[in-house]
C-alpha positions as a printed NumPy array, in Angstrom:
array([[123.905,  78.258, 177.146],
       [125.409,  75.264, 178.859],
       [124.637,  71.79 , 177.691],
       [121.264,  70.582, 178.892],
       [122.485,  67.273, 180.25 ],
       [125.4  ,  68.773, 182.118],
       [123.188,  71.578, 183.454],
       [120.621,  69.066, 184.683],
       [123.221,  66.865, 186.313],
       [124.997,  69.727, 188.026],
       [121.732,  71.221, 189.305],
       [120.136,  68.004, 190.545],
       [119.594,  68.023, 194.358],
       [122.479,  66.371, 196.13 ],
       [122.446,  62.662, 196.852],
       [125.429,  60.435, 197.508],
       [126.022,  60.039, 193.764],
       [125.53 ,  63.766, 193.246],
       [128.081,  64.852, 195.811],
       [130.039,  67.697, 194.298],
       [133.714,  67.063, 193.63 ],
       [136.465,  69.299, 192.294],
       [137.615,  68.291, 188.817],
       [140.956,  69.249, 187.305],
       [140.456,  70.259, 183.685],
       [143.024,  70.743, 180.948],
       [143.395,  70.24 , 177.215],
       [144.753,  66.769, 176.474],
       [146.794,  66.223, 173.301],
       [145.669,  63.392, 171.039],
       [147.662,  60.171, 170.689],
       [150.608,  60.13 , 168.31 ],
       [149.681,  60.385, 164.61 ],
       [146.198,  61.673, 165.431],
       [144.621,  65.103, 165.292],
       [142.363,  66.727, 167.837],
       [139.544,  68.914, 166.542],
       [137.909,  71.124, 169.172],
       [134.622,  72.676, 168.057],
       [132.158,  75.133, 169.529],
       [129.034,  77.098, 168.741],
       [128.054,  80.454, 170.23 ],
       [124.574,  81.976, 170.034],
       [123.188,  85.508, 170.251],
       [119.5  ,  85.163, 171.091],
       [118.68 ,  88.826, 170.476],
       [119.798,  88.784, 166.839],
       [119.646,  85.038, 166.132],
       [123.329,  85.102, 165.246],
       [125.483,  82.023, 165.518],
       [129.243,  81.793, 165.732],
       [130.783,  78.427, 164.862],
       [134.407,  77.429, 165.095],
       [137.025,  74.741, 165.126],
       [140.703,  74.352, 165.893],
       [142.834,  71.433, 164.747],
       [146.022,  70.465, 166.601],
       [148.474,  67.586, 166.45 ],
       [149.779,  65.357, 169.242],
       [152.368,  67.993, 170.215],
       [149.657,  70.599, 170.673],
       [150.838,  72.44 , 167.574],
       [148.283,  74.54 , 165.722],
       [147.394,  73.042, 162.342],
       [144.318,  75.089, 161.417],
       [141.702,  77.27 , 163.057],
       [138.568,  78.833, 161.647],
       [135.317,  80.573, 162.473],
       [132.116,  81.49 , 160.637],
       [129.227,  83.764, 161.491],
       [125.874,  82.254, 160.554],
       [122.176,  82.539, 161.21 ],
       [120.997,  80.253, 163.977],
       [117.774,  79.587, 165.854],
       [119.167,  78.174, 169.102],
       [122.362,  77.263, 170.946],
       [122.183,  73.59 , 169.953],
       [121.556,  74.6  , 166.331],
       [124.838,  76.53 , 166.439],
       [126.615,  73.528, 167.973],
       [125.336,  71.236, 165.226],
       [126.39 ,  73.726, 162.544],
       [129.853,  73.755, 164.122],
       [129.93 ,  69.953, 163.968],
       [128.908,  69.961, 160.315],
       [131.616,  72.462, 159.408],
       [134.204,  70.447, 161.338],
       [133.366,  67.318, 159.363],
       [133.545,  69.239, 156.086],
       [136.945,  70.631, 157.099],
       [138.231,  67.214, 158.172],
       [137.218,  65.719, 154.829],
       [138.696,  68.546, 152.774],
       [141.994,  68.619, 154.679],
       [142.16 ,  64.868, 155.328],
       [142.656,  65.474, 159.062],
       [142.252,  61.839, 160.052],
       [142.486,  59.874, 162.226],
       [141.181,  62.374, 164.75 ],
       [139.205,  63.076, 167.886],
       [136.416,  65.649, 167.732],
       [135.848,  67.364, 171.065],
       [132.679,  69.285, 171.909],
       [131.304,  70.705, 175.149],
       [127.744,  70.019, 173.918],
       [126.508,  66.591, 174.977],
       [123.593,  66.882, 172.548],
       [125.896,  66.786, 169.533],
       [127.148,  63.375, 170.636],
       [123.677,  62.054, 171.482],
       [122.156,  63.245, 168.205],
       [124.524,  61.006, 166.238],
       [122.359,  58.159, 167.533],
       [119.061,  59.867, 168.396],
       [116.602,  61.898, 166.341],
       [115.389,  65.367, 167.229],
       [112.571,  66.638, 164.956],
       [113.605,  70.3  , 164.932],
       [117.054,  69.513, 163.536],
       [116.532,  66.189, 161.748],
       [117.702,  67.471, 158.342],
       [120.9  ,  68.902, 159.83 ],
       [121.464,  65.809, 161.972],
       [121.069,  63.573, 158.914],
       [123.592,  65.706, 157.024],
       [126.055,  65.384, 159.924],
       [125.629,  61.611, 159.985],
       [126.291,  61.401, 156.234],
       [129.403,  63.563, 156.571],
       [130.591,  61.478, 159.522],
       [130.244,  58.313, 157.456],
       [132.126,  59.919, 154.569],
       [134.886,  61.233, 156.833],
       [135.364,  57.848, 158.486],
       [136.183,  56.336, 155.102],
       [139.34 ,  58.468, 155.255],
       [140.251,  57.405, 158.79 ],
       [138.958,  56.763, 162.287],
       [137.041,  59.553, 164.03 ],
       [136.154,  59.519, 167.71 ],
       [133.545,  61.907, 169.064],
       [134.138,  62.967, 172.677],
       [132.891,  65.437, 175.267],
       [134.989,  67.993, 177.087],
       [134.218,  70.637, 179.671],
       [134.108,  74.229, 178.482],
       [137.374,  74.873, 180.343],
       [139.089,  72.302, 178.118],
       [137.557,  73.774, 174.986],
       [138.457,  77.425, 175.44 ],
       [140.306,  78.034, 172.16 ],
       [137.294,  76.944, 170.113],
       [135.062,  78.92 , 172.481],
       [137.088,  82.097, 171.905],
       [136.905,  81.611, 168.143],
       [133.137,  81.062, 168.203],
       [132.572,  84.167, 170.332],
       [134.738,  86.225, 167.996],
       [132.709,  85.023, 165.018],
       [129.627,  86.747, 166.443],
       [131.352,  90.108, 165.868],
       [132.268,  89.364, 162.258],
       [130.41 ,  91.672, 159.818],
       [129.485,  89.058, 157.184],
       [127.493,  85.833, 157.292],
       [128.598,  82.465, 155.932],
       [132.143,  83.562, 155.122],
       [134.715,  81.456, 156.94 ],
       [137.907,  82.983, 158.303],
       [140.883,  80.611, 158.498],
       [143.918,  80.964, 160.733],
       [147.253,  79.297, 159.987],
       [148.461,  80.295, 163.456],
       [146.707,  81.258, 166.697],
       [145.022,  84.677, 166.394],
       [145.934,  87.22 , 169.048],
       [142.543,  87.063, 170.751],
       [142.987,  83.31 , 171.387],
       [146.751,  83.207, 171.924],
       [146.608,  83.206, 175.719],
       [144.242,  80.237, 176.012],
       [146.106,  78.391, 173.262],
       [149.386,  78.709, 175.185],
       [147.692,  77.485, 178.367],
       [146.496,  74.417, 176.49 ],
       [149.86 ,  73.724, 174.889],
       [151.743,  73.906, 178.179],
       [149.229,  71.809, 180.085],
       [147.834,  74.452, 182.433],
       [145.021,  73.256, 184.675],
       [141.775,  74.862, 185.703],
       [139.248,  73.554, 188.199],
       [135.492,  73.216, 188.285],
       [132.908,  71.585, 190.508],
       [130.972,  68.632, 189.162],
       [128.756,  65.994, 190.734],
       [130.08 ,  62.454, 190.868],
       [127.075,  61.299, 188.863],
       [127.736,  63.912, 186.161],
       [131.396,  62.919, 185.978],
       [130.486,  59.273, 185.467],
       [128.083,  60.08 , 182.648],
       [130.425,  62.563, 180.973],
       [133.29 ,  60.065, 181.245],
       [131.108,  57.609, 179.323],
       [130.935,  60.27 , 176.588],
       [134.719,  60.329, 176.349],
       [135.466,  63.214, 178.707],
       [139.114,  62.616, 179.687],
       [138.941,  65.133, 182.534],
       [135.946,  63.414, 184.147],
       [137.742,  60.076, 184.523]])
């Protein structure tokens, strides 16, 4: 699963605005006195398993908290929304505000404003949690490419292998399976991907720092 909007934009026949460009991608630390919360959802279609995760870091890139949960899920976007809900619950409980929430799923950002019948109950719950969390401090919701979201991605994938459902595992420091990508983020390592100019413009409007 890759986000529907990004997939559509990247696969649209080339025009001038869709000329492919090479984009440098890295994890950007948040501004001083803010947290960055990267989230992700993974999905196993065969078993309808979802893996949801989050990692919270400060402006120095230092690990504050990481977590993952295995859950039942009906689709990739369902897993992404469950990851968003858990992130908001974690932010509220730990008072991790002000913060930026970063997701590689454009739908999660759009569904804060738009309705989608299949997930309306979950979307409404996320909106309520967002409103509650913002009473504690400012929250900005932004998009990032998968390459800039790899720690959360690793955690979500690992959750799929966890034996129990709906039991969250918390990490006070980077787990070994995510240590390599965490270090790459902390030290500002770059990766590259191709993206159409049109896609970059739209993703930049969703807060993607790497698409600017």
